[in-house]
Amino acid sequence: MTSLQAALVRFLEGAYRIVTLHLLWLAGVLLGAVVLGAGPATAAAYATLRTLQREPDFSARRAAVRFAHHYRRSFWRANAYTWVVAVVGAVLLASQLLAAQLPGPAGAVSRAASISGLLAWVIMLVHLPAVTTARAPRGLVEDLRAALLYGIAAFPVTLMLLVAVGAMVLAVATMPALVLVLGPALTAEASIRGERVLRRRRAVTSRRLAVR
């Protein structure tokens, strides 16, 4: 097999994995009537991908079994996290709208504070599923703090995820039918691959520093 053929095989395997996880995510969202299914389905997609990447080959059947396990296990916790994060986001957005009406220096300070809060919220949001599935959950506040700190420390991954999420939201808003092919399975793949790249770079840097 040539290098081009090997690359094509890897691409097709990755696409098959993402499509399978996305279909499972859609099923989980619908199973929870959307409002109670989005959080657990997203957490289960990330956790399933982490589990299956430790196995030698991908199986749709094993993926479904793992997804169902993680979905049930994280259902209430993921919903609690989702609703708390949603309420915090709504409060931050409302504060930004109110700050926009304030005149003078007080308004400028309020707007800067609310924009900073929204930025921190977005960073936490894109990394929270990855952080909570990479280790045992340690409580909402600790997990939010860990997601924010990781998002700041791994800024290239954060930027990649923000661009990916923004592009997907724009695409789905333009053509809602794209929700059938675009979702958290894609960002989960990108996030976990980004983590591996960062770990390899840190390992190389550590070895170089040890040699010196």
mmCIF file of C-alpha atoms in Angstrom:
data_model
loop_
_atom_site.group_PDB
_atom_site.id
_atom_site.type_symbol
_atom_site.label_atom_id
_atom_site.label_comp_id
_atom_site.label_asym_id
_atom_site.label_seq_id
_atom_site.Cartn_x
_atom_site.Cartn_y
_atom_site.Cartn_z
ATOM 1 C CA MET A 1 0.000 0.000 0.000
ATOM 2 C CA THR A 2 1.419 3.382 -1.004
ATOM 3 C CA SER A 3 1.517 6.358 1.351
ATOM 4 C CA LEU A 4 -1.313 7.996 -0.603
ATOM 5 C CA GLN A 5 -3.482 4.906 -0.297
ATOM 6 C CA ALA A 6 -2.711 4.657 3.419
ATOM 7 C CA ALA A 7 -3.663 8.299 3.897
ATOM 8 C CA LEU A 8 -6.934 7.714 2.021
ATOM 9 C CA VAL A 9 -7.741 4.688 4.178
ATOM 10 C CA ARG A 10 -7.096 6.683 7.360
ATOM 11 C CA PHE A 11 -9.292 9.502 6.074
ATOM 12 C CA LEU A 12 -12.157 7.139 5.240
ATOM 13 C CA GLU A 13 -11.850 5.396 8.611
ATOM 14 C CA GLY A 14 -11.956 8.766 10.390
ATOM 15 C CA ALA A 15 -14.965 9.887 8.331
ATOM 16 C CA TYR A 16 -16.785 6.635 9.114
ATOM 17 C CA ARG A 17 -16.056 7.064 12.826
ATOM 18 C CA ILE A 18 -17.291 10.671 12.849
ATOM 19 C CA VAL A 19 -20.465 9.878 10.881
ATOM 20 C CA THR A 20 -21.271 6.942 13.181
ATOM 21 C CA LEU A 21 -20.781 9.040 16.313
ATOM 22 C CA HIS A 22 -22.805 11.872 14.824
ATOM 23 C CA LEU A 23 -25.746 9.558 14.125
ATOM 24 C CA LEU A 24 -25.514 8.245 17.686
ATOM 25 C CA TRP A 25 -25.417 11.846 18.940
ATOM 26 C CA LEU A 26 -28.565 12.682 16.974
ATOM 27 C CA ALA A 27 -30.293 9.623 18.430
ATOM 28 C CA GLY A 28 -29.277 10.671 21.944
ATOM 29 C CA VAL A 29 -30.514 14.224 21.404
ATOM 30 C CA LEU A 30 -33.882 12.991 20.149
ATOM 31 C CA LEU A 31 -34.110 10.411 22.933
ATOM 32 C CA GLY A 32 -33.925 13.238 25.460
ATOM 33 C CA ALA A 33 -36.443 15.365 23.518
ATOM 34 C CA VAL A 34 -33.591 17.783 22.612
ATOM 35 C CA VAL A 35 -33.704 19.845 25.819
ATOM 36 C CA LEU A 36 -32.715 16.866 27.983
ATOM 37 C CA GLY A 37 -30.717 15.046 25.332
ATOM 38 C CA ALA A 38 -28.197 17.533 23.939
ATOM 39 C CA GLY A 39 -25.948 17.593 27.012
ATOM 40 C CA PRO A 40 -25.778 13.836 27.669
ATOM 41 C CA ALA A 41 -25.440 13.064 23.948
ATOM 42 C CA THR A 42 -22.504 15.453 23.614
ATOM 43 C CA ALA A 43 -20.775 14.063 26.702
ATOM 44 C CA ALA A 44 -21.373 10.507 25.471
ATOM 45 C CA ALA A 45 -19.954 11.311 22.015
ATOM 46 C CA TYR A 46 -16.716 12.650 23.524
ATOM 47 C CA ALA A 47 -16.412 9.783 26.019
ATOM 48 C CA THR A 48 -17.147 7.163 23.347
ATOM 49 C CA LEU A 49 -14.520 8.585 21.022
ATOM 50 C CA ARG A 50 -11.918 8.528 23.804
ATOM 51 C CA THR A 51 -12.778 4.920 24.632
ATOM 52 C CA LEU A 52 -12.721 3.685 21.039
ATOM 53 C CA GLN A 53 -9.435 5.387 20.204
ATOM 54 C CA ARG A 54 -7.756 3.086 22.714
ATOM 55 C CA GLU A 55 -9.015 0.044 20.786
ATOM 56 C CA PRO A 56 -7.250 -1.391 17.710
ATOM 57 C CA ASP A 57 -10.128 -1.022 15.254
ATOM 58 C CA PHE A 58 -13.453 0.811 15.072
ATOM 59 C CA SER A 59 -16.775 -0.995 15.232
ATOM 60 C CA ALA A 60 -20.164 0.708 14.884
ATOM 61 C CA ARG A 61 -21.693 -1.904 17.181
ATOM 62 C CA ARG A 62 -19.123 -1.296 19.918
ATOM 63 C CA ALA A 63 -19.566 2.444 19.422
ATOM 64 C CA ALA A 64 -23.327 2.117 19.988
ATOM 65 C CA VAL A 65 -22.811 0.025 23.120
ATOM 66 C CA ARG A 66 -20.224 2.465 24.527
ATOM 67 C CA PHE A 67 -22.393 5.456 23.629
ATOM 68 C CA ALA A 68 -25.443 4.010 25.383
ATOM 69 C CA HIS A 69 -23.327 3.300 28.480
ATOM 70 C CA HIS A 70 -21.875 6.806 28.652
ATOM 71 C CA TYR A 71 -25.255 8.382 27.854
ATOM 72 C CA ARG A 72 -26.962 6.668 30.785
ATOM 73 C CA ARG A 73 -24.035 7.253 33.108
ATOM 74 C CA SER A 74 -23.739 10.986 32.429
ATOM 75 C CA PHE A 75 -27.409 11.839 31.854
ATOM 76 C CA TRP A 76 -28.185 13.834 34.998
ATOM 77 C CA ARG A 77 -24.735 15.334 35.490
ATOM 78 C CA ALA A 78 -24.484 16.442 31.854
ATOM 79 C CA ASN A 79 -27.941 18.007 32.018
ATOM 80 C CA ALA A 80 -27.049 19.860 35.202
ATOM 81 C CA TYR A 81 -23.850 21.177 33.621
ATOM 82 C CA THR A 82 -25.677 22.110 30.407
ATOM 83 C CA TRP A 83 -28.410 24.083 32.115
ATOM 84 C CA VAL A 84 -26.077 25.883 34.513
ATOM 85 C CA VAL A 85 -23.766 26.862 31.650
ATOM 86 C CA ALA A 86 -26.771 27.979 29.575
ATOM 87 C CA VAL A 87 -28.091 30.159 32.414
ATOM 88 C CA VAL A 88 -24.647 31.694 32.975
ATOM 89 C CA GLY A 89 -24.390 32.439 29.254
ATOM 90 C CA ALA A 90 -27.835 34.052 29.242
ATOM 91 C CA VAL A 91 -26.905 36.219 32.241
ATOM 92 C CA LEU A 92 -23.647 37.305 30.603
ATOM 93 C CA LEU A 93 -25.440 38.128 27.357
ATOM 94 C CA ALA A 94 -28.086 40.124 29.217
ATOM 95 C CA SER A 95 -25.372 42.023 31.096
ATOM 96 C CA GLN A 96 -23.701 42.858 27.780
ATOM 97 C CA LEU A 97 -26.966 44.209 26.389
ATOM 98 C CA LEU A 98 -27.499 46.299 29.518
ATOM 99 C CA ALA A 99 -23.909 47.545 29.505
ATOM 100 C CA ALA A 100 -24.350 48.690 25.917
ATOM 101 C CA GLN A 101 -26.974 51.171 27.162
ATOM 102 C CA LEU A 102 -24.761 52.730 29.828
ATOM 103 C CA PRO A 103 -23.022 55.999 28.894
ATOM 104 C CA GLY A 104 -19.556 57.246 29.788
ATOM 105 C CA PRO A 105 -16.685 55.474 31.540
ATOM 106 C CA ALA A 106 -19.016 53.311 33.612
ATOM 107 C CA GLY A 107 -20.528 51.929 30.422
ATOM 108 C CA ALA A 108 -17.110 51.278 28.904
ATOM 109 C CA VAL A 109 -15.952 49.389 32.002
ATOM 110 C CA SER A 110 -19.188 47.392 32.130
ATOM 111 C CA ARG A 111 -18.941 46.485 28.456
ATOM 112 C CA ALA A 112 -15.310 45.395 28.815
ATOM 113 C CA ALA A 113 -16.179 43.256 31.838
ATOM 114 C CA SER A 114 -19.172 41.629 30.145
ATOM 115 C CA ILE A 115 -17.203 40.937 26.944
ATOM 116 C CA SER A 116 -14.415 39.354 29.001
ATOM 117 C CA GLY A 117 -16.990 37.229 30.783
ATOM 118 C CA LEU A 118 -18.557 36.115 27.503
ATOM 119 C CA LEU A 119 -15.143 35.240 26.070
ATOM 120 C CA ALA A 120 -14.291 33.154 29.136
ATOM 121 C CA TRP A 121 -17.708 31.480 28.884
ATOM 122 C CA VAL A 122 -17.161 30.553 25.233
ATOM 123 C CA ILE A 123 -13.707 29.112 25.997
ATOM 124 C CA MET A 124 -15.141 27.041 28.850
ATOM 125 C CA LEU A 125 -18.028 25.891 26.673
ATOM 126 C CA VAL A 126 -15.898 24.505 23.831
ATOM 127 C CA HIS A 127 -13.551 22.652 26.200
ATOM 128 C CA LEU A 128 -15.944 21.461 28.909
ATOM 129 C CA PRO A 129 -16.968 18.171 27.189
ATOM 130 C CA ALA A 130 -13.338 17.250 26.551
ATOM 131 C CA VAL A 131 -12.232 18.114 30.093
ATOM 132 C CA THR A 132 -15.064 16.242 31.813
ATOM 133 C CA THR A 133 -14.461 13.097 29.743
ATOM 134 C CA ALA A 134 -10.671 13.149 30.047
ATOM 135 C CA ARG A 135 -10.856 12.517 33.796
ATOM 136 C CA ALA A 136 -13.377 11.842 36.523
ATOM 137 C CA PRO A 137 -15.676 14.861 37.042
ATOM 138 C CA ARG A 138 -14.730 16.925 40.095
ATOM 139 C CA GLY A 139 -17.752 19.159 40.409
ATOM 140 C CA LEU A 140 -19.139 21.931 38.246
ATOM 141 C CA VAL A 141 -16.980 24.798 39.517
ATOM 142 C CA GLU A 142 -13.735 22.797 39.344
ATOM 143 C CA ASP A 143 -14.552 21.439 35.881
ATOM 144 C CA LEU A 144 -15.418 24.909 34.561
ATOM 145 C CA ARG A 145 -12.173 26.277 35.983
ATOM 146 C CA ALA A 146 -10.201 23.403 34.434
ATOM 147 C CA ALA A 147 -11.870 23.968 31.055
ATOM 148 C CA LEU A 148 -11.045 27.675 31.142
ATOM 149 C CA LEU A 149 -7.427 27.150 32.183
ATOM 150 C CA TYR A 150 -6.901 24.442 29.570
ATOM 151 C CA GLY A 151 -8.481 26.646 26.923
ATOM 152 C CA ILE A 152 -6.079 29.462 27.747
ATOM 153 C CA ALA A 153 -3.027 27.188 27.974
ATOM 154 C CA ALA A 154 -3.898 25.340 24.755
ATOM 155 C CA PHE A 155 -4.774 28.452 22.784
ATOM 156 C CA PRO A 156 -4.088 26.929 19.310
ATOM 157 C CA VAL A 157 -6.595 24.147 20.050
ATOM 158 C CA THR A 158 -9.061 26.707 21.386
ATOM 159 C CA LEU A 159 -8.741 28.826 18.259
ATOM 160 C CA MET A 160 -9.215 25.767 16.042
ATOM 161 C CA LEU A 161 -12.342 24.720 17.945
ATOM 162 C CA LEU A 162 -13.809 28.234 17.914
ATOM 163 C CA VAL A 163 -13.361 28.435 14.149
ATOM 164 C CA ALA A 164 -14.845 24.949 13.692
ATOM 165 C CA VAL A 165 -17.827 25.610 15.966
ATOM 166 C CA GLY A 166 -18.443 29.017 14.418
ATOM 167 C CA ALA A 167 -18.339 27.555 10.910
ATOM 168 C CA MET A 168 -20.734 24.751 11.881
ATOM 169 C CA VAL A 169 -23.189 27.126 13.565
ATOM 170 C CA LEU A 170 -23.148 29.423 10.545
ATOM 171 C CA ALA A 171 -23.601 26.496 8.155
ATOM 172 C CA VAL A 172 -26.508 25.019 10.135
ATOM 173 C CA ALA A 173 -28.138 28.460 10.510
ATOM 174 C CA THR A 174 -27.883 28.914 6.742
ATOM 175 C CA MET A 175 -29.046 25.383 5.914
ATOM 176 C CA PRO A 176 -30.709 23.609 8.905
ATOM 177 C CA ALA A 177 -30.577 20.239 7.140
ATOM 178 C CA LEU A 178 -26.804 20.234 7.703
ATOM 179 C CA VAL A 179 -27.472 19.308 11.336
ATOM 180 C CA LEU A 180 -27.743 15.781 9.945
ATOM 181 C CA VAL A 181 -24.017 15.778 9.154
ATOM 182 C CA LEU A 182 -22.466 18.467 11.400
ATOM 183 C CA GLY A 183 -22.236 18.226 15.172
ATOM 184 C CA PRO A 184 -20.128 17.560 18.274
ATOM 185 C CA ALA A 185 -18.646 14.363 16.854
ATOM 186 C CA LEU A 186 -16.568 16.523 14.531
ATOM 187 C CA THR A 187 -15.403 18.885 17.289
ATOM 188 C CA ALA A 188 -14.681 15.911 19.550
ATOM 189 C CA GLU A 189 -12.384 14.434 16.910
ATOM 190 C CA ALA A 190 -10.639 17.788 16.436
ATOM 191 C CA SER A 191 -10.326 18.416 20.178
ATOM 192 C CA ILE A 192 -8.854 15.014 21.002
ATOM 193 C CA ARG A 193 -6.451 15.172 18.053
ATOM 194 C CA GLY A 194 -5.376 18.614 19.236
ATOM 195 C CA GLU A 195 -4.697 17.223 22.698
ATOM 196 C CA ARG A 196 -2.468 14.503 21.249
ATOM 197 C CA VAL A 197 -0.501 17.015 19.164
ATOM 198 C CA LEU A 198 0.079 19.208 22.222
ATOM 199 C CA ARG A 199 1.193 16.229 24.308
ATOM 200 C CA ARG A 200 3.688 15.179 21.633
ATOM 201 C CA ARG A 201 5.082 18.714 21.363
ATOM 202 C CA ARG A 202 5.443 18.982 25.120
ATOM 203 C CA ALA A 203 7.204 15.614 25.229
ATOM 204 C CA VAL A 204 9.635 16.730 22.502
ATOM 205 C CA THR A 205 10.279 20.007 24.331
ATOM 206 C CA SER A 206 10.895 18.157 27.594
ATOM 207 C CA ARG A 207 13.389 15.815 25.935
ATOM 208 C CA ARG A 208 15.243 18.730 24.371
ATOM 209 C CA LEU A 209 15.440 20.547 27.702
ATOM 210 C CA ALA A 210 16.671 17.356 29.379
ATOM 211 C CA VAL A 211 19.452 17.019 26.791
ATOM 212 C CA ARG A 212 20.570 20.566 27.420
#
